[in-house]
XYZ file of C-alpha atoms in Angstrom:
586
model
C -5.919 -35.984 19.514
C -4.858 -39.322 21.003
C -8.523 -39.904 21.880
C -9.508 -39.217 18.292
C -6.875 -41.651 17.023
C -8.142 -44.325 19.422
C -11.699 -43.769 18.298
C -10.682 -43.844 14.651
C -8.980 -47.178 15.240
C -12.219 -48.739 16.475
C -13.798 -51.175 14.057
C -17.217 -50.918 15.624
C -19.639 -48.708 13.689
C -20.722 -46.916 16.842
C -17.130 -46.061 17.703
C -16.566 -44.880 14.167
C -19.597 -42.555 14.343
C -18.431 -41.161 17.694
C -14.947 -40.610 16.281
C -16.317 -38.725 13.304
C -18.419 -36.542 15.610
C -15.342 -35.722 17.682
C -13.342 -34.934 14.543
C -16.070 -32.692 13.164
C -16.356 -30.903 16.509
C -12.616 -30.211 16.577
C -12.788 -29.020 12.981
C -15.674 -26.649 13.777
C -13.804 -25.275 16.794
C -10.838 -24.506 14.544
C -13.123 -22.795 12.028
C -14.767 -20.659 14.710
C -11.435 -19.280 15.900
C -10.633 -15.816 14.591
C -7.283 -15.339 12.935
C -5.499 -12.031 12.485
C -2.850 -10.697 10.137
C 0.255 -9.110 11.707
C -0.812 -5.829 10.063
C -4.170 -6.005 11.867
C -2.400 -6.347 15.215
C 0.057 -3.563 14.386
C -2.633 -0.854 14.235
C -3.495 -1.372 17.942
C -0.334 0.286 19.213
C -1.184 2.690 22.028
C -1.872 2.578 25.757
C -5.609 3.021 25.123
C -5.680 0.373 22.391
C -2.985 -2.182 23.142
C -2.811 -5.519 21.325
C 0.137 -7.913 21.316
C 0.767 -11.366 19.956
C 2.759 -14.156 21.559
C 2.992 -17.920 21.199
C 0.605 -17.816 18.242
C -2.161 -15.946 20.083
C -3.466 -12.381 19.777
C -4.335 -10.603 23.029
C -6.084 -7.313 23.833
C -4.272 -5.890 26.853
C -6.081 -2.528 26.893
C -7.772 -3.383 30.188
C -4.433 -4.395 31.711
C -2.894 -1.095 30.602
C -5.764 0.770 32.253
C -5.351 -1.130 35.544
C -1.589 -0.500 35.635
C -1.707 2.973 34.067
C 0.175 4.765 36.877
C 2.898 2.140 37.336
C 6.156 1.776 35.491
C 5.670 -1.983 34.982
C 3.232 -1.299 32.130
C 5.757 0.710 30.094
C 7.429 -2.305 28.348
C 4.004 -3.571 27.220
C 2.955 -0.164 25.896
C 6.290 0.138 24.076
C 5.616 -3.211 22.355
C 1.928 -2.569 21.594
C 1.014 -3.904 18.161
C 4.070 -6.173 18.077
C 4.917 -9.820 18.665
C 6.505 -10.522 22.081
C 6.945 -14.279 21.767
C 10.646 -13.862 22.578
C 9.624 -12.994 26.148
C 8.223 -16.481 26.729
C 9.328 -20.081 27.056
C 7.291 -21.837 24.368
C 7.445 -25.263 26.036
C 6.209 -24.045 29.427
C 4.057 -21.173 28.090
C 5.554 -19.024 30.815
C 7.890 -16.042 31.120
C 11.494 -16.999 30.444
C 13.729 -17.485 33.485
C 17.475 -17.524 33.909
C 19.915 -18.280 36.698
C 21.264 -15.038 38.119
C 25.083 -15.096 37.830
C 25.612 -13.680 41.341
C 22.916 -15.196 43.530
C 22.326 -18.393 41.540
C 18.569 -17.875 41.870
C 16.148 -18.632 39.029
C 14.625 -15.221 38.214
C 12.289 -13.965 35.469
C 13.947 -12.670 32.315
C 12.726 -9.094 31.748
C 15.153 -7.411 29.326
C 12.949 -4.322 28.966
C 12.322 -3.815 32.667
C 9.777 -5.252 35.120
C 6.343 -6.088 33.725
C 2.950 -6.652 35.410
C 2.521 -9.840 37.486
C 6.295 -10.454 37.590
C 8.377 -9.838 40.723
C 12.015 -9.887 39.569
C 13.624 -10.667 42.950
C 17.364 -11.058 42.614
C 18.194 -11.421 46.323
C 16.144 -13.783 48.565
C 13.799 -11.801 50.789
C 11.173 -12.629 53.417
C 8.789 -10.224 51.700
C 8.451 -12.533 48.704
C 4.968 -13.911 48.167
C 3.628 -16.082 45.370
C 1.249 -14.446 42.897
C -2.300 -14.876 44.171
C -3.951 -14.667 40.740
C -3.556 -15.922 37.217
C -0.816 -13.907 35.440
C -1.963 -11.900 32.453
C -0.106 -14.063 29.919
C -2.134 -17.109 31.032
C -5.449 -15.259 31.326
C -7.604 -16.393 28.390
C -10.005 -13.486 28.890
C -7.478 -11.253 27.084
C -7.340 -13.501 24.021
C -8.874 -12.052 20.829
C -7.892 -14.899 18.544
C -4.830 -16.349 16.881
C -2.041 -14.990 14.713
C -2.048 -16.474 11.241
C 0.805 -18.772 10.325
C 0.702 -17.606 6.724
C -0.639 -14.361 5.226
C -1.448 -14.870 1.541
C -2.681 -12.515 -1.205
C -6.096 -12.991 -2.772
C -7.535 -11.221 -5.830
C -11.296 -10.650 -5.952
C -13.146 -9.670 -9.131
C -16.610 -8.127 -8.861
C -18.369 -9.185 -12.065
C -21.197 -6.699 -11.517
C -19.048 -3.558 -11.421
C -16.027 -4.913 -13.308
C -13.657 -3.856 -10.509
C -11.031 -6.010 -8.833
C -8.671 -5.682 -5.897
C -5.986 -7.660 -4.091
C -5.934 -8.041 -0.318
C -4.063 -10.137 2.217
C -5.973 -12.879 4.028
C -5.077 -15.517 6.604
C -4.330 -19.044 5.440
C -6.802 -20.259 8.076
C -9.613 -17.931 6.952
C -12.716 -19.524 5.522
C -14.200 -18.015 2.375
C -16.973 -16.595 4.566
C -14.367 -14.787 6.670
C -12.733 -13.482 3.474
C -16.148 -12.144 2.472
C -16.229 -10.205 5.734
C -12.775 -8.784 5.059
C -13.890 -7.674 1.576
C -16.894 -5.715 2.866
C -14.740 -2.574 2.868
C -14.764 -2.814 -0.941
C -18.364 -4.011 -1.363
C -20.679 -3.758 1.628
C -23.161 -6.168 0.000
C -20.565 -8.854 -0.691
C -22.400 -11.424 1.457
C -25.196 -11.590 -1.122
C -22.757 -12.601 -3.865
C -21.872 -16.081 -5.103
C -18.122 -16.717 -4.987
C -16.474 -18.937 -7.582
C -13.018 -20.015 -8.680
C -12.421 -21.266 -12.217
C -16.174 -21.711 -12.678
C -16.648 -23.780 -9.522
C -18.700 -22.412 -6.629
C -16.697 -22.194 -3.401
C -17.716 -23.729 -0.096
C -17.965 -20.747 2.242
C -17.154 -22.839 5.323
C -13.815 -24.081 3.958
C -10.501 -22.314 3.549
C -8.978 -21.441 0.185
C -6.617 -24.431 0.378
C -9.488 -26.755 1.253
C -11.348 -25.358 -1.760
C -8.436 -26.381 -3.991
C -6.670 -22.990 -4.118
C -3.232 -23.567 -2.543
C -0.672 -20.844 -1.837
C 2.011 -21.400 -4.490
C 4.297 -18.447 -3.804
C 7.148 -20.685 -2.641
C 7.097 -22.459 -5.996
C 7.366 -19.145 -7.845
C 10.331 -18.068 -5.717
C 12.022 -21.443 -6.318
C 11.709 -20.784 -10.064
C 13.251 -17.326 -9.752
C 9.913 -15.512 -10.174
C 8.496 -12.829 -7.836
C 6.175 -14.277 -5.213
C 3.272 -12.167 -6.508
C 3.766 -13.323 -10.114
C 0.333 -14.952 -9.988
C -2.429 -14.287 -7.459
C -5.530 -16.554 -7.571
C -8.635 -14.638 -8.615
C -11.981 -15.301 -6.924
C -15.020 -14.391 -8.997
C -17.673 -12.500 -7.000
C -20.938 -12.741 -8.907
C -24.131 -10.968 -7.839
C -27.203 -13.120 -7.215
C -29.946 -11.674 -9.417
C -32.671 -12.403 -6.843
C -30.808 -10.555 -4.089
C -29.741 -7.498 -6.026
C -30.483 -4.139 -4.440
C -29.701 -0.557 -5.265
C -27.097 -0.205 -2.538
C -24.903 -2.688 -4.366
C -24.137 0.024 -6.889
C -21.755 1.820 -4.588
C -20.207 5.211 -5.189
C -17.271 3.782 -7.102
C -19.474 1.967 -9.641
C -21.641 5.046 -10.245
C -21.298 7.037 -13.453
C -20.315 10.221 -11.626
C -16.606 11.028 -12.056
C -15.188 12.512 -8.863
C -11.535 13.549 -8.687
C -9.847 14.519 -5.399
C -6.789 16.803 -5.374
C -4.698 16.627 -2.188
C -2.292 19.548 -1.951
C -4.497 21.945 -3.906
C -3.254 25.065 -2.085
C 0.238 24.763 -3.575
C 1.024 26.637 -6.793
C 1.104 23.421 -8.765
C -2.085 22.186 -7.085
C -3.937 25.409 -7.893
C -2.892 25.188 -11.556
C -3.912 21.526 -11.667
C -7.326 22.429 -10.244
C -7.771 25.068 -12.945
C -6.863 22.645 -15.749
C -9.180 19.904 -14.455
C -12.069 22.341 -13.891
C -12.203 22.761 -17.675
C -12.378 19.005 -18.376
C -15.775 17.704 -19.602
C -14.814 14.255 -18.274
C -15.037 15.315 -14.604
C -18.283 15.893 -12.698
C -16.893 16.885 -9.293
C -13.501 18.206 -8.248
C -12.850 17.893 -4.497
C -9.831 19.951 -3.399
C -8.038 19.598 -0.054
C -4.982 21.008 1.692
C -3.809 21.696 5.231
C -4.208 25.374 4.290
C -7.509 27.079 3.593
C -8.881 26.358 0.101
C -12.288 28.054 0.344
C -11.166 31.034 -1.718
C -9.689 28.805 -4.417
C -12.874 26.721 -4.621
C -15.067 29.812 -4.815
C -12.925 31.332 -7.560
C -12.901 28.095 -9.581
C -16.678 27.743 -9.331
C -17.025 31.106 -11.099
C -15.715 29.383 -14.257
C -18.745 28.399 -16.327
C -18.047 24.705 -16.862
C -20.104 21.690 -15.794
C -17.561 20.454 -13.241
C -18.364 21.498 -9.658
C -15.592 22.257 -7.159
C -16.027 21.310 -3.483
C -13.748 21.848 -0.497
C -13.671 21.704 3.294
C -11.387 22.459 6.226
C -8.292 20.435 7.030
C -9.815 18.150 9.687
C -9.859 14.383 9.231
C -13.660 14.346 8.941
C -13.461 16.740 6.006
C -10.685 14.687 4.436
C -13.088 11.751 4.597
C -15.702 13.822 2.780
C -13.121 14.782 0.150
C -12.096 11.171 -0.497
C -15.497 9.518 -0.179
C -16.570 8.329 -3.624
C -13.442 9.613 -5.366
C -12.413 7.507 -8.349
C -9.110 9.316 -8.872
C -6.879 10.855 -6.198
C -4.159 13.267 -7.304
C -1.462 13.928 -4.660
C 0.427 17.048 -5.712
C 3.261 19.204 -4.327
C 5.470 21.951 -5.722
C 8.725 20.901 -7.303
C 11.530 22.547 -5.331
C 15.049 23.180 -6.609
C 18.288 22.589 -4.736
C 18.549 26.321 -4.040
C 15.303 26.180 -2.083
C 15.758 22.897 -0.197
C 18.321 20.086 -0.213
C 17.243 16.643 -1.538
C 17.168 15.028 1.922
C 14.756 17.635 3.248
C 12.548 17.386 0.147
C 12.340 13.607 0.530
C 11.630 13.746 4.249
C 8.990 16.480 3.893
C 7.098 14.778 1.046
C 7.463 11.328 2.633
C 5.838 12.639 5.830
C 3.012 14.209 3.819
C 2.433 11.004 1.853
C 2.522 8.902 5.023
C -0.219 11.075 6.541
C -2.488 10.965 3.480
C -2.236 7.346 2.335
C -3.904 5.691 5.373
C -6.968 7.882 4.778
C -6.994 7.044 1.067
C -6.810 3.324 1.867
C -9.586 3.710 4.432
C -12.070 5.899 2.538
C -11.491 5.119 -1.165
C -9.481 1.882 -1.444
C -10.498 1.336 -5.085
C -9.459 4.772 -6.322
C -6.652 5.347 -8.815
C -3.876 7.179 -6.951
C -1.473 9.362 -8.941
C 1.484 10.858 -7.044
C 3.057 14.017 -8.484
C 5.572 14.709 -5.705
C 9.317 14.430 -5.615
C 11.400 12.337 -5.384
C 9.045 9.959 -7.194
C 11.693 7.244 -7.497
C 11.610 6.807 -3.695
C 8.056 7.891 -2.839
C 6.256 5.265 -4.936
C 8.124 2.346 -3.234
C 7.333 3.982 0.120
C 3.643 4.283 -0.800
C 3.399 0.688 -1.970
C 4.991 -0.574 1.246
C 2.314 1.344 3.163
C -0.345 -0.359 1.036
C 1.210 -3.725 1.925
C 1.168 -2.884 5.642
C -2.540 -2.119 5.325
C -3.128 -5.506 3.660
C -3.793 -4.031 0.194
C -1.811 -5.694 -2.579
C -3.355 -4.156 -5.678
C -0.338 -2.659 -7.453
C -2.232 -1.609 -10.584
C -3.841 1.524 -9.118
C -0.770 3.435 -7.895
C 1.141 5.674 -10.314
C 4.124 7.981 -10.164
C 3.417 10.835 -12.596
C 6.318 11.566 -14.988
C 4.234 13.485 -17.532
C 6.427 16.593 -17.112
C 9.360 14.758 -18.697
C 7.070 13.504 -21.471
C 5.845 17.044 -22.205
C 9.369 18.399 -22.431
C 10.521 15.550 -24.685
C 7.550 16.091 -27.035
C 8.136 19.860 -27.170
C 11.876 19.617 -27.868
C 11.443 16.902 -30.498
C 8.645 18.787 -32.267
C 10.850 21.871 -32.504
C 13.656 19.859 -34.136
C 11.385 18.002 -36.564
C 9.285 21.060 -37.363
C 5.796 19.832 -36.450
C 3.203 20.723 -33.825
C 3.976 19.329 -30.318
C 0.469 17.802 -30.090
C 1.279 15.616 -33.078
C 4.314 13.811 -31.659
C 4.790 11.251 -28.885
C 8.141 10.408 -27.282
C 8.100 7.434 -24.852
C 9.966 8.048 -21.588
C 11.383 5.207 -19.486
C 13.512 4.800 -16.353
C 12.579 7.259 -13.618
C 11.930 10.922 -12.909
C 15.200 12.662 -12.181
C 18.209 13.914 -14.115
C 20.015 10.595 -13.642
C 17.185 8.186 -14.459
C 14.934 9.903 -17.033
C 15.463 8.374 -20.503
C 13.430 9.856 -23.393
C 13.465 7.419 -26.340
C 13.817 9.811 -29.271
C 14.608 6.921 -31.604
C 10.978 5.788 -31.223
C 9.316 9.127 -31.912
C 5.833 8.840 -33.405
C 4.559 9.402 -36.045
C 7.994 10.005 -37.596
C 11.608 9.870 -36.498
C 13.852 12.473 -38.119
C 16.123 13.055 -35.137
C 19.831 12.329 -35.540
C 21.868 10.661 -32.828
C 23.677 13.924 -32.074
C 20.400 15.808 -31.742
C 18.936 13.030 -29.570
C 21.891 13.297 -27.186
C 21.453 17.077 -26.947
C 17.700 16.804 -26.420
C 18.135 14.158 -23.714
C 20.352 16.528 -21.724
C 17.844 19.331 -22.287
C 14.999 17.197 -20.869
C 17.053 16.044 -17.904
C 18.370 19.450 -16.851
C 15.416 21.696 -17.725
C 14.805 22.446 -14.041
C 18.371 23.711 -13.642
C 17.946 25.996 -16.623
C 14.751 27.515 -15.198
C 16.399 27.939 -11.797
C 19.418 29.742 -13.261
C 17.377 32.058 -15.491
C 14.850 33.046 -12.829
C 16.223 35.384 -10.173
C 13.163 34.721 -8.005
C 13.729 30.933 -8.011
C 10.544 30.437 -9.979
C 8.985 26.990 -9.682
C 8.017 24.836 -12.657
C 4.369 24.706 -11.620
C 2.570 25.282 -14.946
C 4.124 22.507 -17.035
C 4.055 20.066 -14.118
C 0.396 20.836 -13.421
C -0.494 20.462 -17.105
C 1.285 17.089 -17.250
C -0.517 15.885 -14.117
C -3.845 17.073 -15.576
C -3.223 15.204 -18.808
C -2.431 12.019 -16.871
C -5.573 12.469 -14.759
C -7.734 12.841 -17.865
C -6.185 9.667 -19.289
C -7.270 7.877 -16.105
C -10.787 9.297 -16.574
C -10.884 7.918 -20.110
C -9.666 4.523 -18.894
C -12.344 4.434 -16.179
C -14.941 5.122 -18.873
C -13.680 2.045 -20.764
C -12.108 3.974 -23.637
C -9.629 1.905 -25.650
C -5.977 2.578 -26.488
C -5.278 4.841 -23.509
C -1.486 4.805 -23.163
C 0.620 6.852 -20.725
C 4.137 6.620 -19.298
C 4.295 6.342 -15.513
C 6.576 5.103 -12.742
C 4.989 1.963 -11.251
C 5.678 -1.435 -9.727
C 7.097 -3.324 -12.678
C 9.271 -6.272 -13.676
C 10.208 -5.153 -17.187
C 13.792 -4.853 -15.884
C 14.840 -7.889 -13.819
C 17.190 -5.851 -11.601
C 14.619 -3.295 -10.382
C 11.103 -3.636 -8.970
C 9.910 -0.152 -9.968
C 10.313 1.347 -13.414
C 8.792 3.949 -15.718
C 7.594 2.713 -19.099
C 4.545 2.974 -21.398
C 1.366 1.491 -19.902
C -2.016 0.578 -21.362
C -4.642 1.872 -18.925
C -8.051 0.333 -18.220
C -10.894 0.564 -15.676
C -8.809 -1.411 -13.144
C -5.683 0.702 -13.569
C -2.786 -0.873 -15.411
C -4.289 -3.080 -18.088
C -0.987 -4.073 -19.679
C 2.712 -3.289 -19.286
C 3.818 -2.413 -22.822
C 7.476 -2.909 -21.905
C 10.567 -1.112 -23.158
C 10.616 -0.187 -26.851
C 13.680 -1.246 -28.907
C 16.672 0.926 -27.977
C 19.738 2.056 -29.866
C 23.262 1.833 -28.428
C 23.147 5.294 -26.829
C 19.819 4.602 -25.107
C 20.992 1.189 -23.865
C 24.036 2.858 -22.350
C 21.783 5.321 -20.521
C 19.594 2.461 -19.284
C 22.560 0.533 -17.883
C 23.721 3.628 -16.016
C 20.211 4.206 -14.647
C 19.742 0.824 -12.927
C 22.091 1.360 -9.907
C 20.564 4.785 -9.193
C 17.050 3.374 -9.329
C 18.017 0.497 -7.037
C 19.343 2.948 -4.442
C 16.257 5.163 -4.683
C 13.914 2.179 -4.308
C 15.852 0.844 -1.312
C 15.709 4.287 0.301
C 11.934 4.540 -0.132
C 11.345 1.054 1.276
C 13.647 1.811 4.227
C 11.630 4.943 5.022
C 8.428 2.903 4.935
C 9.923 0.553 7.527
C 10.560 3.502 9.834
C 14.316 3.983 9.457
C 14.994 7.460 10.768
C 18.576 7.984 9.615
C 19.121 8.197 5.909
C 21.058 10.207 3.368
C 20.016 10.620 -0.210
C 23.595 11.344 -1.181
C 24.715 7.994 0.187
C 22.098 6.463 -2.065
C 23.263 8.295 -5.180
C 20.317 10.660 -5.070
C 22.340 13.844 -4.982
C 21.027 15.480 -8.111
C 19.544 19.000 -7.819
C 16.027 17.657 -8.414
C 16.220 14.067 -7.339
C 13.097 12.059 -8.019
């Protein structure tokens, strides 16, 4: 750069032109470098696909792992595959760290995880020592894949043609053209689109910041707002002269495909039956790790328009199940404390969700995902953290289904008032367990004739309905019918929203800021073709309901922290330590 500064200081026109050429060349070199997100490096985490990052660079060491496969020196690198190992190196010298051995006083390499390739950690002077006769792997530029971004920022992209939008993480150094390449997973013809921001066409060879779209998250945090309070939206508009039929991908087609994951469970089978009867659904794709051929064959005997498809439990068949799905329902039976303790329920369903979500993100990233598994209060934060790891930051398409609590509240209130259950709506807020579910009987529609004493009794009835069923049934009968019906009703509401019907309102547990103290909360939502169209907030509460809400916040905070900790890979946890010790924690 000193040469550039000298050239720029020249007053002669020729020198000035040369200086500008040098500057432009350096700028183009920077633009041609490929930058990676930490999440992109993290997926290459095995001995046959080993990437690491250090000193700002990203390196593919798969070949090195193959050459050293039978030697113990490669084990520290394999153990750190997909991670940053900058702490191994001296940044000033760009070399392995060294330290003076306390016994011998010799300067030796610092290898805290054991010896690594191309390093001979001699502690005692020996005549067998020889200098390395080749370039060490950490200085070998042939392993370099690119550079690690200094700042990963969210970017919202709106496809004007299909009306869909999504949020993804991009590198601060990425040009708009590179962002187009990243977005091809959502629209494979995105290169033929014109990209604009606030009506101005973007220069594809410049970064977002250079196009006048700075990253302002630090300013939001300084003001006490969440860093994702506002995400800049890029408008992706189709060029009429370049339009082709393939641009109308499976998600923008009129066919309504719903995928049910967990269909072999009792609740999943009931859900499949309910949705088979819906005129809003064209195809129902069912999947489970158990055989579902018999279920699909039996459902197809029902003379409705909806067709049921299934396949075996291999990953290729899971891809076929998810491909083109607009709605994905993840379902599991609701177990009582007599069948399984809360820790085991959480661990089992968290493992199942962790296996399914990467495939959903890969094969149908624009689909609405509704989770009807327990404990919902912890599983939705876990799922959203997995979306973040994958670079997907669209929070409006992930829902925790609490329709079972809504059904029970409507039924109990209708019995007290003396009207049909279909004619009444009780909003439910908070969460989905006996400690966090808050039915707002004071806001019953169309009429409110419920006294405070009756509301208190009905609230307890809604919260502890599972316990009542468990005590009455000697066979530990599961609440599969009502839960499946509630999930089906929520799914059909999503179908209506995708078909641009107005005034579609449902209660669900989602990422929300309606309560400043918690980041996830259940409340009424207005649904649209892009998921959550509007957070309707908490309706006015009476003193009893406010008291319940205040008591709910600490329990929700613990459940959310537990789910996020599981997403980060913490193995040791206890739901009881996190105040999740109810018989049917959610």
